[in-house]
Amino acid sequence: MSDALLLLIAVGFPFVGAVAAGLLPTHARNSAAWLAGVVALVGLAMVWAAYPTVQAGGVVRHAVAWMPSLGLNFVLRMDGFAWLFAGLVSGVGALVVLYARYYMAADDPVPRFFAFLLAFMGSMTGVVLSGNLIQLAFFWELTSLFSFLLIGYWHHTAAARDGARMALTVTATGGLCLFAGVLVLGHIVGSYDLDVVLASGDLVRSHPLYLPALILILMGALTKSAQFPFHFWLPHAMAAPTPVSVYLHSATLVKAGVFLLARLWPVMAGTEAWFWIVGSAGLATLLLGAYIAIFQHDLKGLLAYSTISHLGLITLLLGLNSELAMVAAIFHIINHATFKASLFMAAGIIDHETGTRDIRRLSGLNRFMPFTARLALVAAAAMAGVPLLNGFLSKEMFFAEALSAQGPLPLLLDILPIAATVASAFSVAYSLRFIHGTFFGPDPVDLPRTPHEPPSWMRFPVEVLVLACIIIGVLPAATVGPYLDMAAHAALGATPPEYSLAVWHGFNRPLVMSLLALGAGVSLYLLLQRHLLKGIEGPPLIRPLEGRRMFERTMVFLSWRLARRLEGVFGTRRLQPQLRLVVSVAALAAGWAVYRRGLGPGNLVPSGIDPVLALIWVLGAVCALGAAWQAKFHRLAALILLGGTGLVTCLTFVWFSAPDLALTQLLVEVVTTVLLLLGLRWLPKRLDIPGARGGEAITITRRLRDLGIAVVAGTGMAALAFGVMTRFPPELLAQHFLERAYAEGGGTNVVNVILVDFRGFDTLGEITVLGAVALTAYALLRRFRPAPDSVDVPEQQIDQSRYDVAHPERNDGDTAADWLLIPSVIARLLFPLIILVALFLLLRGHDLPGGGFAAGLTVAIAMILQYMFGGTQWVEARLNVLPMRWMGLGLLLATGTGLAALLFGRPFLTSYFAYADLPFVGAVPVASALLFDIGVFALVVGATMLMLIALARQSVRGHRAAVPRPADPSARPAPGSAAGSTLAGDD
C-alpha cells in the first residue's frame, strides 16, 4: 500500500464512518457499533502497516498542494512519535467502541454517539499526523468541537450542557491562542511545514518573537491538557457517558496538549522561559490534582482529578529541559493510557451495574463483582506506582529526573524531589480510596440496582488493558522498549540518551522515594478515614478557589457586565449609528495610514471627463442626496431614489466597457429593491415628538454630521482610486490576467475567469458567507412576529378589500382581482423564458458576459415575479421551492470541483481546460470551472430565495396579525401550507 493511501485512510476513514453512522436509524445499535469497530480496526491496521518504515527511522509522508503560494499544503506525516500516538488513538478507540456497545442504554440514540466518536477519532488522528502547523491548528479545533458534542451527548441534563460549554469555552479559547502562536512561529521560520519548523530550533529560540510565540502556543497546550490554572474544566466533563470519559481522558483529548509540547520540544524547549512556564504549570497541576482527588466522592471525579495530576507529571517532565525527562514523559503517556482507561471502564461498570458512582454508597462490591474488583485493583496499583506494574517504572524514571534536574534556581530543584514524593503519596492515597471504599467493607445497602458482574464482552477491554499493565511492568524492555525508543528518537530529533527499562536498578534513591511514597500514602489514607466518612463535599483549605466558581464569575463578567457596558457605549438598535461608527473607524484608520505613508497623484496624466458621463454622475449624486433627504419623510421614495444611484452605477460600468459588472449591478438592484420593499413595512415607526424643544435643530445637526462623514469617506476613496490609477496604467494592471485567462483558464471573459479560477478560493469563501447570511436571516425572521405598532399604517386604517386584492392567495374566495389577472398570467408565461435567459448567461459566462452569479440572480428575479403576482401559496405549491437544498448543492459542487483537482496532484481549485470533440458539433471548449460556476449559481439561487421566502411570509403573517379576519374555520390554512409552515419540507 502506498504511503499516501495509508495516511489518507488513517485520517479520512473515521470521518467517512462518522457520516455513515449518522445516517443509520436511531436505534440501529448493533450496526453502529460494528461500523465504528471496523473503522477503528482499519485505522489500527494502517498504523501497523507503517511500522516497518518508522521503525527504521523513516518518516511516512504525503503532501497535497492546497495553496502553495501562501505556504498552505495538506501534509500528513508519520514518524515514530506520531505512530505511537496514532496507535493509542485507534487502539484504545477500538476497545472503547466494544465497551460502549454494552454500556449505552437501548433508548439512547447510539448511532449519533458513534458518529461523534468517530469524527473525534478522525480529528485526533489528524492532529498527530499533521505535517503543517495551520493544518494541525484546524484539527485541534475540530477536537474541541467534537469533544463538546460528546460531553454534551446527554443534553437533557444540565450537568452535561454546562460541562460541554465549559470544556468548549476553555479549549477553544486556547485553540485560538494556539493558532495565533502558530502564525507567529511560521513567520519566524518562514514556513508552516513541520519538518522545516523542527529543523529551526536555534533560529526560533534566538528570535525576538520567541516569547510571544511560546506563550501563545503554551496557552493552547495547557488549556487542552487541563493544566493549572485551566484544570477546572476536566472534572465537569465527567457528565459525559463513561465511554467518552475513557477515550477523551486517557488517550486522546487531554493528551493532545502534552503531544504538542513534546512535538515542539526540539524547537521551543531549552530556555529559562520554557522551564519556568511549563515546569511551574506541571508542578502545580501535579500537586493540586492529586490533593483534590483524595476528597472526591464520585468515582469518575476522583479519576478526573487523578488524570489532571498525571498530566501535570508529564508536563513537568517536559519542562525540565532534559532528554531523559522527555523519554520518561513519553513512557508515562503510554502507561497512563493503559491504567487510566481500564479504571474509567471499571468505574463505568460499577455505575452501570449498581446505578451509582458515589463512594459513600458503595462498599463490599468484591463479593458481588469479584472479577471486576481484581481488574480494578491491578489498574489502581499501577496508578499508585506499585512495583511490577507499568506505573511503577515510569514513576521511578520521574523520581530519577527530579533528583538530577538542572535549572536556574537551586532551591527550586531541591524542593522538586520532595514535591514528587508528596504527589506520589497522594496518588497512593486516592488509589487506595478507589479500591477500599468501593470493593471492601460491608455489603452495600439501598443501591438503585443489585450489583453483579457485567457481560463478559463489556469486561474484555478492561482485561486487555490490565494485562498490558502487568506485561509492561514485568517485561518492559521486551514489550514497550522498541516502541518507546522509536518514539523518543522521533520526538527528540536525535538518538535518545542511554536509559534502562530494567525492573530492578538496585537499592537507590528513586526506589527509596517510591517506598516512602507508598508508606506515606497508606498512612495518609488511614489518617483521613474519619474525615472522608463524614462525606464533606470538596477538599479542605482550597474550597474557596473552586475552579467552576471562578469560571462562572469570569463568564458573568465577560458576557454580562463587560458586554453590557460595551454595548452601552458602542451598541445601538438602530442601523444608522452602527454604519456611522463603522465608516468613521474605517476613515480614521485609512487617514492614519495616509498620514504615516503619504498619498499623492502618480506621474500619469488623467484624461478629461466626458460631459455626458459627468451629467450621469450628477444625476446619481442628486439621487443619493434625495434618498438621504427623503428617508426622513417617505421611505418608499428614498428606496426609489436609491435605485436611481444603482442605475447610474450600472451605466458607469457600461461606459467604461465593463459589461459583466453592469449586468451584475442591474440584477442586484432588482433583487435588493424587491427584498427591501418586502422588509420596508417592518421598519420601526419614526418617533417625532411634537413640541420637543430643539428637536429640529438636533435633526439638522445629525444630518450635517452624517453628510460630513459621507463626504470624507467618499473623497478618501476617490483620492485612493485616483492615486492608484495615476501610478499604474489600466493595461498594466490587467496585462497579467489578459495574458493568462485563455491559456490557463480556458475562457475569454477575463472577469469570470478571475472569479472562478484565479481567485476561486475567494469566491468559494464569499458564497459560503452568502449562504451563512441567508440562513441567519431566515433563522431571525422565522420567529419574528411584528407587533401592530411596528407597522407604518395604523391597524384601523387598513382597508381589508385592498389587502385581499393585493394578496389573492389569502382571499377567502380564492379569486384574483381583474386588474392583476393579466400581469399574473404574463409573469407565469415569462417564467420559462427567464429561466432560459439564466441558463444562457450561465453557459456563456466563461467567454462572454454572464456567469453563475448573474444567472442565479436572474432565476431569483423570475421567482420574485411569481411571488409578486402568484402569491406565496401558489408558488410553493406548484414550484416546490427548496432553497436550502439549492444552497447545499451549490456548496458541494463548488467544493467538490476544487477537491477533484487534488486527485490529479494539483492544488485545490486548479481548473482544467480542454476541447471535447462532439459528433456533428466539432470541438467544444470544456472547462472544469463551469462546474464551479454552476455551484455559485445554485447557491445564489438558494440564498436569495431563502431570504425572499422568509420576507414574503412575514408580509403575509404581518397582514394577518394586523388585520382582523373573519372567524371562518374553512379559511384556516391546511397543515403544511405556506401560512406559517416550514420551507416546503426543507426545515
XYZ file of C-alpha atoms in Angstrom, residues 66 755-757 760-761 764 767 846 888-904 906-913 927-936:
44
model
C -3.515 23.272 -1.317
C -13.784 34.769 -10.192
C -13.857 31.022 -10.834
C -10.151 30.344 -11.380
C -11.622 30.882 -6.950
C -10.775 30.442 -3.284
C -15.757 29.991 -2.502
C -20.569 32.204 -1.432
C -16.748 31.788 -19.280
C -26.253 22.659 -0.144
C -25.925 21.501 -3.735
C -24.105 24.689 -4.669
C -21.557 24.375 -1.877
C -20.998 20.694 -2.653
C -20.429 21.398 -6.350
C -18.087 24.303 -5.758
C -16.078 22.500 -3.086
C -16.124 19.203 -4.961
C -14.727 20.882 -8.054
C -11.814 22.161 -6.026
C -11.222 18.818 -4.329
C -11.255 16.999 -7.664
C -8.007 18.768 -8.559
C -6.342 17.046 -5.605
C -6.993 13.659 -7.214
C -4.663 14.669 -10.040
C -2.872 19.689 -8.410
C -3.548 22.421 -5.816
C -7.064 22.919 -4.557
C -9.391 24.591 -7.098
C -6.947 24.197 -10.005
C -9.092 24.260 -13.142
C -8.822 22.024 -16.177
C -9.397 23.176 -19.725
C -13.535 23.869 -18.500
C -13.925 22.396 -15.035
C -14.602 25.934 -13.848
C -18.084 25.534 -15.336
C -18.963 23.117 -12.521
C -17.681 25.628 -10.010
C -19.791 28.311 -11.678
C -22.844 26.048 -11.506
C -22.193 25.708 -7.781
C -22.116 29.505 -7.468
